[in-house]
Amino acid sequence: LLKHCLTNHLRPQHVLVMFYENDYGDNTGNDTRRPWLAVDGTNVTIRNYPVARKDSGAWKKFVKASYFLSAIAYQFDFAKEKRRVTSLAQKTFADNSIAADAQTAEAFCLDQLRQVCDREKIQLKFVYVPAFQDVRAAGPTQTRVVLKSLCDQAGVPLLDLTDDFRKASGTRPGALFFAHDGHWNTDGHALAGKLVADDFKRGMPAANAP
């Protein structure tokens, strides 16, 4: 995506990558809808790029034309995707650790992004998106520790929002999350936006007084 933007004459000064724990698995998930990484030892290969376009076919067009059939298709696809995500998570986070292939893939991503940004004189930064379990935990979680280590190895700055989320949540770890799922609610998004903005401001040169 970054290379595509650059070929279209977009010249950003900063690239900010928001990283969530499921990205470890999504990097290596064999998904026909997007690129993914095949890992063989230390060798990493990008697959399904560019993404192959698929003809929707007459049957899918017929389904989309019907509210009833679309509702059934949605439930079927949702169940199928849930099974895929669950299987991928079990493979990625086996034995309370992050699989070696997932770590290798993320190291590859960091290195590739850093190379492109260095060449184009772009400042790259990763931001760790804290999950509910990160905020609830008393200490550092495996997903955070591994990402910090990989970012350090690649020379990529990392902004971890977890400690600020813990402070803001106080005795209510779920205060910044929706009750029905693990996404940030309005307060969570507002806090994340402020923390990222404040981090940018700290890195900017002070404006000269008139």
mmCIF file of C-alpha atoms in Angstrom:
data_model
loop_
_atom_site.group_PDB
_atom_site.id
_atom_site.type_symbol
_atom_site.label_atom_id
_atom_site.label_comp_id
_atom_site.label_asym_id
_atom_site.label_seq_id
_atom_site.Cartn_x
_atom_site.Cartn_y
_atom_site.Cartn_z
ATOM 1 C CA LEU A 1 0.000 0.000 0.000
ATOM 2 C CA LEU A 2 2.817 2.394 0.880
ATOM 3 C CA LYS A 3 4.645 1.684 -2.385
ATOM 4 C CA HIS A 4 1.387 2.196 -4.288
ATOM 5 C CA CYS A 5 0.869 5.577 -2.598
ATOM 6 C CA LEU A 6 4.414 6.622 -3.456
ATOM 7 C CA THR A 7 3.998 5.688 -7.116
ATOM 8 C CA ASN A 8 0.936 7.986 -7.140
ATOM 9 C CA HIS A 9 3.135 10.918 -6.080
ATOM 10 C CA LEU A 10 2.010 10.995 -2.456
ATOM 11 C CA ARG A 11 4.972 12.157 -0.359
ATOM 12 C CA PRO A 12 4.163 11.851 3.339
ATOM 13 C CA GLN A 13 6.528 13.101 6.011
ATOM 14 C CA HIS A 14 5.317 10.476 8.475
ATOM 15 C CA VAL A 15 3.897 6.964 8.250
ATOM 16 C CA LEU A 16 2.077 5.714 11.324
ATOM 17 C CA VAL A 17 1.282 1.990 11.569
ATOM 18 C CA MET A 18 -1.343 0.957 14.134
ATOM 19 C CA PHE A 19 -0.520 -2.589 15.243
ATOM 20 C CA TYR A 20 -2.994 -4.903 16.968
ATOM 21 C CA GLU A 21 -2.290 -8.389 18.289
ATOM 22 C CA ASN A 22 -4.232 -10.168 15.519
ATOM 23 C CA ASP A 23 -1.804 -8.648 12.974
ATOM 24 C CA TYR A 24 0.717 -11.324 13.972
ATOM 25 C CA GLY A 25 -1.587 -13.956 12.535
ATOM 26 C CA ASP A 26 -3.058 -11.888 9.699
ATOM 27 C CA ASN A 27 0.423 -11.424 8.225
ATOM 28 C CA THR A 28 0.653 -15.171 7.594
ATOM 29 C CA GLY A 29 -3.038 -15.982 7.124
ATOM 30 C CA ASN A 30 -3.685 -17.539 3.730
ATOM 31 C CA ASP A 31 -6.473 -15.151 2.757
ATOM 32 C CA THR A 32 -7.499 -14.792 -0.894
ATOM 33 C CA ARG A 33 -8.811 -11.263 -0.232
ATOM 34 C CA ARG A 34 -5.426 -9.686 0.545
ATOM 35 C CA PRO A 35 -1.666 -10.251 0.380
ATOM 36 C CA TRP A 36 -0.061 -12.537 2.951
ATOM 37 C CA LEU A 37 3.387 -13.830 3.808
ATOM 38 C CA ALA A 38 4.602 -17.398 3.364
ATOM 39 C CA VAL A 39 7.380 -18.232 5.837
ATOM 40 C CA ASP A 40 9.864 -21.066 5.305
ATOM 41 C CA GLY A 41 12.480 -20.884 8.015
ATOM 42 C CA THR A 42 14.053 -17.451 7.565
ATOM 43 C CA ASN A 43 12.783 -17.076 3.988
ATOM 44 C CA VAL A 44 9.697 -14.885 3.599
ATOM 45 C CA THR A 45 7.723 -14.563 0.357
ATOM 46 C CA ILE A 46 4.827 -12.235 -0.412
ATOM 47 C CA ARG A 47 1.849 -14.139 -1.821
ATOM 48 C CA ASN A 48 -1.337 -13.009 -3.552
ATOM 49 C CA TYR A 49 0.108 -9.636 -4.552
ATOM 50 C CA PRO A 50 -1.342 -7.984 -6.434
ATOM 51 C CA VAL A 51 -4.594 -9.431 -5.170
ATOM 52 C CA ALA A 52 -6.253 -11.557 -7.829
ATOM 53 C CA ARG A 53 -9.593 -10.156 -8.922
ATOM 54 C CA LYS A 54 -12.462 -12.628 -8.910
ATOM 55 C CA ASP A 55 -15.540 -12.547 -11.072
ATOM 56 C CA SER A 56 -18.533 -12.436 -8.747
ATOM 57 C CA GLY A 57 -20.521 -14.694 -11.084
ATOM 58 C CA ALA A 58 -24.218 -14.787 -11.861
ATOM 59 C CA TRP A 59 -25.158 -16.581 -8.623
ATOM 60 C CA LYS A 60 -23.512 -13.983 -6.342
ATOM 61 C CA LYS A 61 -25.130 -11.176 -8.303
ATOM 62 C CA PHE A 62 -28.481 -12.918 -7.844
ATOM 63 C CA VAL A 63 -27.868 -13.249 -4.073
ATOM 64 C CA LYS A 64 -26.941 -9.573 -3.754
ATOM 65 C CA ALA A 65 -30.205 -8.628 -5.419
ATOM 66 C CA SER A 66 -32.196 -10.328 -2.637
ATOM 67 C CA TYR A 67 -32.364 -9.096 0.974
ATOM 68 C CA PHE A 68 -33.352 -12.574 2.160
ATOM 69 C CA LEU A 69 -30.567 -14.432 0.353
ATOM 70 C CA SER A 70 -28.047 -11.733 1.301
ATOM 71 C CA ALA A 71 -28.934 -12.191 4.981
ATOM 72 C CA ILE A 72 -28.417 -15.957 4.732
ATOM 73 C CA ALA A 73 -25.154 -15.497 2.835
ATOM 74 C CA TYR A 74 -23.941 -13.017 5.465
ATOM 75 C CA GLN A 75 -24.572 -15.475 8.304
ATOM 76 C CA PHE A 76 -22.798 -18.240 6.390
ATOM 77 C CA ASP A 77 -19.794 -16.034 5.560
ATOM 78 C CA PHE A 78 -19.635 -14.729 9.136
ATOM 79 C CA ALA A 79 -19.509 -18.268 10.563
ATOM 80 C CA LYS A 80 -16.876 -19.269 8.003
ATOM 81 C CA GLU A 81 -14.729 -16.228 8.812
ATOM 82 C CA LYS A 82 -15.075 -16.842 12.546
ATOM 83 C CA ARG A 83 -13.777 -20.402 12.115
ATOM 84 C CA ARG A 84 -10.859 -19.110 10.014
ATOM 85 C CA VAL A 85 -9.927 -16.445 12.564
ATOM 86 C CA THR A 86 -10.174 -18.886 15.479
ATOM 87 C CA SER A 87 -7.980 -21.436 13.703
ATOM 88 C CA LEU A 88 -5.423 -18.764 12.804
ATOM 89 C CA ALA A 89 -5.313 -17.442 16.386
ATOM 90 C CA GLN A 90 -4.767 -20.957 17.766
ATOM 91 C CA LYS A 91 -1.892 -21.456 15.353
ATOM 92 C CA THR A 92 -0.352 -18.041 16.050
ATOM 93 C CA PHE A 93 -0.645 -18.023 19.844
ATOM 94 C CA ALA A 94 0.057 -21.653 20.688
ATOM 95 C CA ASP A 95 1.339 -22.480 24.193
ATOM 96 C CA ASN A 96 0.949 -18.869 25.403
ATOM 97 C CA SER A 97 3.658 -17.666 23.052
ATOM 98 C CA ILE A 98 3.814 -16.160 19.580
ATOM 99 C CA ALA A 99 4.704 -18.640 16.843
ATOM 100 C CA ALA A 100 8.135 -18.286 15.258
ATOM 101 C CA ASP A 101 6.640 -17.896 11.756
ATOM 102 C CA ALA A 102 4.480 -14.999 12.946
ATOM 103 C CA GLN A 103 7.493 -13.261 14.488
ATOM 104 C CA THR A 104 9.578 -13.815 11.346
ATOM 105 C CA ALA A 105 6.798 -12.370 9.185
ATOM 106 C CA GLU A 106 6.452 -9.286 11.373
ATOM 107 C CA ALA A 107 10.233 -8.745 11.361
ATOM 108 C CA PHE A 108 10.083 -8.893 7.555
ATOM 109 C CA CYS A 109 7.267 -6.300 7.504
ATOM 110 C CA LEU A 110 9.182 -3.947 9.777
ATOM 111 C CA ASP A 111 12.348 -4.261 7.704
ATOM 112 C CA GLN A 112 10.551 -3.681 4.408
ATOM 113 C CA LEU A 113 8.665 -0.644 5.717
ATOM 114 C CA ARG A 114 11.824 0.832 7.244
ATOM 115 C CA GLN A 115 13.751 0.416 3.990
ATOM 116 C CA VAL A 116 11.056 2.176 1.953
ATOM 117 C CA CYS A 117 10.700 4.988 4.492
ATOM 118 C CA ASP A 118 14.453 5.499 4.793
ATOM 119 C CA ARG A 119 14.808 5.685 1.025
ATOM 120 C CA GLU A 120 12.020 8.274 0.763
ATOM 121 C CA LYS A 121 13.106 10.174 3.906
ATOM 122 C CA ILE A 122 9.848 9.355 5.678
ATOM 123 C CA GLN A 123 9.650 9.042 9.462
ATOM 124 C CA LEU A 124 8.148 5.658 10.362
ATOM 125 C CA LYS A 125 6.539 4.862 13.707
ATOM 126 C CA PHE A 126 4.546 1.915 15.005
ATOM 127 C CA VAL A 127 1.744 2.337 17.543
ATOM 128 C CA TYR A 128 0.715 -0.601 19.710
ATOM 129 C CA VAL A 129 -3.077 -0.820 20.023
ATOM 130 C CA PRO A 130 -3.829 -2.145 23.524
ATOM 131 C CA ALA A 131 -6.417 -4.894 23.734
ATOM 132 C CA PHE A 132 -8.665 -5.387 26.757
ATOM 133 C CA GLN A 133 -6.359 -8.100 28.107
ATOM 134 C CA ASP A 134 -3.390 -5.702 27.869
ATOM 135 C CA VAL A 135 -5.194 -3.126 29.992
ATOM 136 C CA ARG A 136 -6.430 -5.734 32.467
ATOM 137 C CA ALA A 137 -3.000 -7.384 32.922
ATOM 138 C CA ALA A 138 -0.761 -6.205 35.740
ATOM 139 C CA GLY A 139 2.446 -6.352 33.714
ATOM 140 C CA PRO A 140 3.700 -6.554 30.131
ATOM 141 C CA THR A 141 1.970 -9.036 27.843
ATOM 142 C CA GLN A 142 3.693 -11.279 25.314
ATOM 143 C CA THR A 143 2.295 -9.449 22.296
ATOM 144 C CA ARG A 144 3.739 -6.147 23.543
ATOM 145 C CA VAL A 145 7.111 -7.558 24.562
ATOM 146 C CA VAL A 146 7.659 -9.273 21.216
ATOM 147 C CA LEU A 147 6.667 -6.222 19.181
ATOM 148 C CA LYS A 148 8.968 -3.978 21.245
ATOM 149 C CA SER A 149 11.835 -6.404 20.643
ATOM 150 C CA LEU A 150 11.168 -6.601 16.884
ATOM 151 C CA CYS A 151 10.861 -2.810 16.585
ATOM 152 C CA ASP A 152 14.135 -2.338 18.462
ATOM 153 C CA GLN A 153 15.881 -4.813 16.152
ATOM 154 C CA ALA A 154 14.526 -3.034 13.061
ATOM 155 C CA GLY A 155 15.273 0.437 14.403
ATOM 156 C CA VAL A 156 11.607 1.461 14.254
ATOM 157 C CA PRO A 157 10.198 3.688 17.051
ATOM 158 C CA LEU A 158 7.243 2.251 18.945
ATOM 159 C CA LEU A 159 4.549 4.173 20.804
ATOM 160 C CA ASP A 160 2.803 1.821 23.236
ATOM 161 C CA LEU A 161 -0.527 3.220 24.466
ATOM 162 C CA THR A 162 -1.108 0.526 27.095
ATOM 163 C CA ASP A 163 0.164 2.281 30.251
ATOM 164 C CA ASP A 164 -1.897 5.404 29.499
ATOM 165 C CA PHE A 165 -4.962 3.227 28.866
ATOM 166 C CA ARG A 166 -4.401 1.532 32.229
ATOM 167 C CA LYS A 167 -4.146 4.866 34.036
ATOM 168 C CA ALA A 168 -7.256 6.237 32.337
ATOM 169 C CA SER A 169 -9.235 3.054 33.081
ATOM 170 C CA GLY A 170 -8.385 3.033 36.786
ATOM 171 C CA THR A 171 -10.178 0.164 38.494
ATOM 172 C CA ARG A 172 -12.416 -0.410 35.449
ATOM 173 C CA PRO A 173 -10.272 -2.144 32.757
ATOM 174 C CA GLY A 174 -13.215 -2.202 30.343
ATOM 175 C CA ALA A 175 -14.012 1.504 30.612
ATOM 176 C CA LEU A 176 -12.460 2.291 27.214
ATOM 177 C CA PHE A 177 -13.907 -0.720 25.382
ATOM 178 C CA PHE A 178 -17.323 -1.766 24.138
ATOM 179 C CA ALA A 179 -19.068 -4.242 26.418
ATOM 180 C CA HIS A 180 -19.915 -6.650 23.576
ATOM 181 C CA ASP A 181 -16.494 -6.849 21.881
ATOM 182 C CA GLY A 182 -12.856 -5.837 22.196
ATOM 183 C CA HIS A 183 -12.936 -2.609 20.178
ATOM 184 C CA TRP A 184 -12.358 0.826 21.688
ATOM 185 C CA ASN A 185 -15.447 2.845 22.480
ATOM 186 C CA THR A 186 -15.698 6.622 21.960
ATOM 187 C CA ASP A 187 -13.586 7.357 25.048
ATOM 188 C CA GLY A 188 -10.941 4.859 23.939
ATOM 189 C CA HIS A 189 -10.652 6.450 20.509
ATOM 190 C CA ALA A 190 -10.491 9.939 22.014
ATOM 191 C CA LEU A 191 -7.668 8.931 24.358
ATOM 192 C CA ALA A 192 -5.729 7.182 21.582
ATOM 193 C CA GLY A 193 -6.098 10.227 19.325
ATOM 194 C CA LYS A 194 -4.808 12.542 22.064
ATOM 195 C CA LEU A 195 -1.837 10.301 22.862
ATOM 196 C CA VAL A 196 -0.808 10.018 19.207
ATOM 197 C CA ALA A 197 -1.261 13.763 18.645
ATOM 198 C CA ASP A 198 0.779 14.586 21.763
ATOM 199 C CA ASP A 199 3.537 12.249 20.568
ATOM 200 C CA PHE A 200 3.635 14.050 17.210
ATOM 201 C CA LYS A 201 3.796 17.432 18.927
ATOM 202 C CA ARG A 202 6.752 16.355 21.053
ATOM 203 C CA GLY A 203 8.638 15.428 17.891
ATOM 204 C CA MET A 204 7.929 18.721 16.114
ATOM 205 C CA PRO A 205 10.324 21.665 16.330
ATOM 206 C CA ALA A 206 9.007 24.521 18.450
ATOM 207 C CA ALA A 207 7.520 27.354 16.382
ATOM 208 C CA ASN A 208 9.334 30.675 16.592
ATOM 209 C CA ALA A 209 7.391 33.372 18.414
ATOM 210 C CA PRO A 210 6.258 36.236 16.147
#
